[in-house]
Short mmCIF file of C-alpha atoms in Angstrom, two decimals:
data_model
loop_
_atom_site.label_atom_id
_atom_site.label_comp_id
_atom_site.label_asym_id
_atom_site.label_seq_id
_atom_site.Cartn_x
_atom_site.Cartn_y
_atom_site.Cartn_z
CA MET A 1 15.11 14.55 -4.12
CA ASN A 2 14.02 15.93 -7.73
CA PRO A 3 11.33 15.02 -10.06
CA ILE A 4 13.28 12.71 -12.51
CA ARG A 5 15.37 11.31 -9.98
CA ALA A 6 12.36 10.42 -7.84
CA ILE A 7 10.27 9.00 -10.54
CA LEU A 8 13.04 6.67 -12.00
CA SER A 9 13.55 5.54 -8.22
CA GLY A 10 10.25 4.22 -8.45
CA PHE A 11 10.24 2.74 -11.38
CA ARG A 12 13.97 0.74 -10.56
CA ASN A 13 12.17 -0.18 -6.95
CA TYR A 14 9.10 -1.34 -8.39
CA ALA A 15 8.71 -4.35 -6.22
CA ASN A 16 11.08 -3.27 -3.04
CA PHE A 17 8.82 -3.23 -0.11
CA GLU A 18 12.16 -2.80 2.02
CA GLY A 19 13.82 0.28 3.10
CA ARG A 20 12.67 3.69 3.14
CA ALA A 21 11.39 6.81 0.62
CA SER A 22 11.60 10.40 1.43
CA ARG A 23 8.22 12.42 1.17
CA SER A 24 9.66 14.22 -2.18
CA GLU A 25 10.52 10.57 -3.54
CA TYR A 26 6.45 9.68 -2.65
CA TRP A 27 5.14 12.75 -3.54
CA TRP A 28 6.93 13.12 -6.98
CA PHE A 29 6.22 9.78 -7.61
CA TYR A 30 2.42 9.81 -6.95
CA GLY A 31 2.07 13.14 -8.96
CA PHE A 32 3.52 11.71 -11.97
CA PHE A 33 1.19 8.45 -11.42
CA VAL A 34 -1.88 10.80 -11.22
CA ALA A 35 -1.28 13.30 -14.44
CA PHE A 36 -0.29 10.41 -16.54
CA LEU A 37 -3.88 8.87 -15.41
CA VAL A 38 -5.56 11.94 -15.56
CA GLY A 39 -3.89 13.00 -19.04
CA ILE A 40 -5.14 9.10 -20.40
CA PHE A 41 -8.36 9.79 -18.96
CA VAL A 42 -9.03 12.88 -20.90
CA ALA A 43 -7.57 11.66 -24.03
CA SER A 44 -10.08 9.00 -24.07
CA LEU A 45 -12.98 11.04 -23.45
CA VAL A 46 -11.90 13.38 -26.19
CA TRP A 47 -10.59 11.07 -28.82
CA SER A 48 -11.86 7.45 -28.36
CA PRO A 49 -13.19 5.63 -25.56
CA THR A 50 -11.27 2.73 -26.20
CA LEU A 51 -8.58 4.60 -24.54
CA LEU A 52 -10.42 3.57 -21.54
CA SER A 53 -8.59 0.19 -21.93
CA VAL A 54 -4.77 1.72 -22.19
CA TRP A 55 -6.41 3.50 -18.58
CA VAL A 56 -7.17 0.12 -16.80
CA ALA A 57 -3.72 -1.22 -18.35
CA TYR A 58 -1.99 1.72 -16.79
CA MET A 59 -3.82 1.43 -13.30
CA VAL A 60 -2.88 -2.52 -13.03
CA VAL A 61 0.90 -1.67 -14.48
CA MET A 62 1.17 1.03 -11.90
CA ALA A 63 -0.34 -0.60 -9.04
CA PRO A 64 2.72 -2.66 -7.58
CA PRO A 65 5.22 0.52 -8.19
CA LEU A 66 2.73 3.02 -6.39
CA PHE A 67 2.06 0.47 -3.60
CA ALA A 68 6.09 -0.21 -2.83
CA VAL A 69 6.88 3.66 -2.41
CA THR A 70 3.65 3.91 -0.19
CA VAL A 71 5.15 1.08 1.91
CA ARG A 72 8.93 2.69 1.85
CA ARG A 73 7.15 6.03 3.05
CA LEU A 74 5.43 4.49 5.93
CA HIS A 75 8.93 2.99 6.90
CA ASP A 76 10.56 6.39 6.56
CA MET A 77 8.13 7.25 9.35
CA ASP A 78 8.95 4.15 11.28
CA ARG A 79 5.47 2.49 10.84
CA SER A 80 4.38 -0.91 9.45
CA GLY A 81 3.61 -1.20 5.47
CA ASN A 82 0.67 -2.93 6.32
CA LEU A 83 -0.98 0.84 6.97
CA ALA A 84 -0.87 1.03 3.05
CA PHE A 85 -4.05 -1.00 3.00
CA LEU A 86 -5.77 2.21 4.60
CA GLY A 87 -6.00 3.36 0.88
CA PHE A 88 -8.09 0.33 0.12
CA LEU A 89 -10.96 1.21 2.82
CA PRO A 90 -13.71 3.55 1.50
CA PHE A 91 -14.28 7.40 2.57
CA ALA A 92 -11.88 7.64 5.62
CA GLY A 93 -9.02 5.23 4.46
CA GLY A 94 -7.59 7.81 1.90
CA PRO A 95 -7.85 10.98 3.76
CA ARG A 96 -6.02 9.31 6.67
CA LEU A 97 -3.32 7.47 4.58
CA THR A 98 -2.59 10.86 2.90
CA ARG A 99 -2.39 12.59 6.45
CA ILE A 100 0.24 9.85 7.55
CA LEU A 101 2.37 10.00 4.52
CA SER A 102 2.34 14.00 4.54
CA ARG A 103 4.07 14.10 7.97
CA PRO A 104 7.91 14.11 8.05
CA GLY A 105 10.26 10.72 8.45
CA THR A 106 12.08 9.79 11.44
CA GLU A 107 15.74 11.79 11.76
CA GLY A 108 18.59 9.02 11.24
CA PRO A 109 18.22 5.04 11.03
CA ASN A 110 15.09 3.36 12.36
CA ARG A 111 14.20 -0.18 12.11
CA TYR A 112 13.73 -0.07 8.08
CA GLY A 113 17.06 1.02 7.43
CA PRO A 114 19.23 4.32 6.84
CA ASP A 115 17.57 7.83 6.82
CA PRO A 116 17.16 8.61 3.14
CA LEU A 117 17.70 12.47 3.15
CA ARG A 118 20.63 11.99 5.88
CA PRO A 119 22.61 8.69 5.39
CA GLY A 120 25.76 9.37 7.31
CA LEU A 121 23.20 10.70 10.32
CA GLY A 122 23.57 7.98 13.50
CA GLY A 123 25.62 4.97 11.35
CA GLY A 124 25.52 5.70 7.88
CA TRP A 125 28.22 4.84 5.56
CA ILE A 126 30.43 7.38 3.57
CA GLN A 127 32.01 6.98 0.21
CA HIS A 128 35.53 7.88 -0.10
CA PRO A 129 37.82 8.62 -3.28
CA VAL A 130 39.52 5.90 -5.02
CA GLY A 131 42.40 6.53 -7.14
CA PRO A 132 45.76 8.17 -7.02
CA GLU A 133 44.35 11.13 -5.47
CA ALA A 134 43.26 9.29 -2.55
CA GLN A 135 44.78 9.04 0.72
CA GLU A 136 46.63 5.65 1.76
CA ARG A 137 45.07 4.35 4.58
CA PRO A 138 46.65 3.33 7.71
CA ALA A 139 48.15 0.07 8.47
CA VAL A 140 46.14 -2.57 9.87
CA SER A 141 47.60 -3.99 12.81
CA SER A 142 48.03 -8.04 12.50
CA ARG A 143 47.56 -8.31 16.11
CA GLY A 144 43.70 -7.80 16.03
CA PRO A 145 40.82 -9.25 13.81
CA ALA A 146 40.46 -7.96 10.20
CA VAL A 147 37.61 -5.54 10.06
CA SER A 148 35.70 -4.93 6.47
CA LEU A 149 35.99 -1.44 5.37
CA GLY A 150 33.46 -1.78 2.98
CA CYS A 151 29.97 -2.60 2.48
CA PRO A 152 29.84 -6.17 1.48
CA ARG A 153 27.03 -5.14 -1.34
CA CYS A 154 27.76 -2.02 -2.67
CA GLY A 155 31.73 -1.32 -1.36
CA TRP A 156 31.05 2.08 0.48
CA GLU A 157 33.15 2.55 3.20
CA ARG A 158 31.91 2.18 6.64
CA GLN A 159 31.91 4.98 9.05
CA PRO A 160 32.69 3.79 12.87
CA GLY A 161 29.88 2.61 14.64
CA ALA A 162 27.93 2.09 11.27
CA VAL A 163 24.94 -0.09 11.51
CA PHE A 164 23.50 0.67 7.98
CA CYS A 165 24.96 1.33 4.53
CA GLY A 166 23.88 4.82 3.65
CA ASN A 167 24.18 3.99 -0.14
CA CYS A 168 22.44 0.57 -0.42
CA GLY A 169 20.77 -0.06 2.80
CA ALA A 170 22.66 -3.18 3.77
CA SER A 171 22.61 -3.82 7.29
CA LEU A 172 25.80 -5.44 9.21
#
């Protein structure tokens, strides 16, 4: 995931504690958070100590999205989001959490959703072209029950044996 998409994804999902976040999404968002935080702090030291209130306000506003992306990152490794509270432990908590967050996620879907890097692997969904150039679908037999061809939430077409939507993460 590129830096802009990762930062925007962090803000779009600021209160989303479900699903998964890739390493690149987490680390780009965290890097943006730290860079902006350091910038505000340095500006407050150079120009005006009253800017420290902006620094505190930034910390308060950015805490929920940072915590949410941390929880989703832990979900990517098939771990409980409760491990995010390790960051609040003095001394050993932060380094331990950093080591955990640096590991690669599980391949394929896990109990928290589809793989964010490989959504089609092991039960993801694929999107097919829609329009005049799209191929016609085979006729549906009237003998069997109707099968849903798309995600009920976003409309992506389901692969055979899919468990999760690769686009929005909806489960069946």
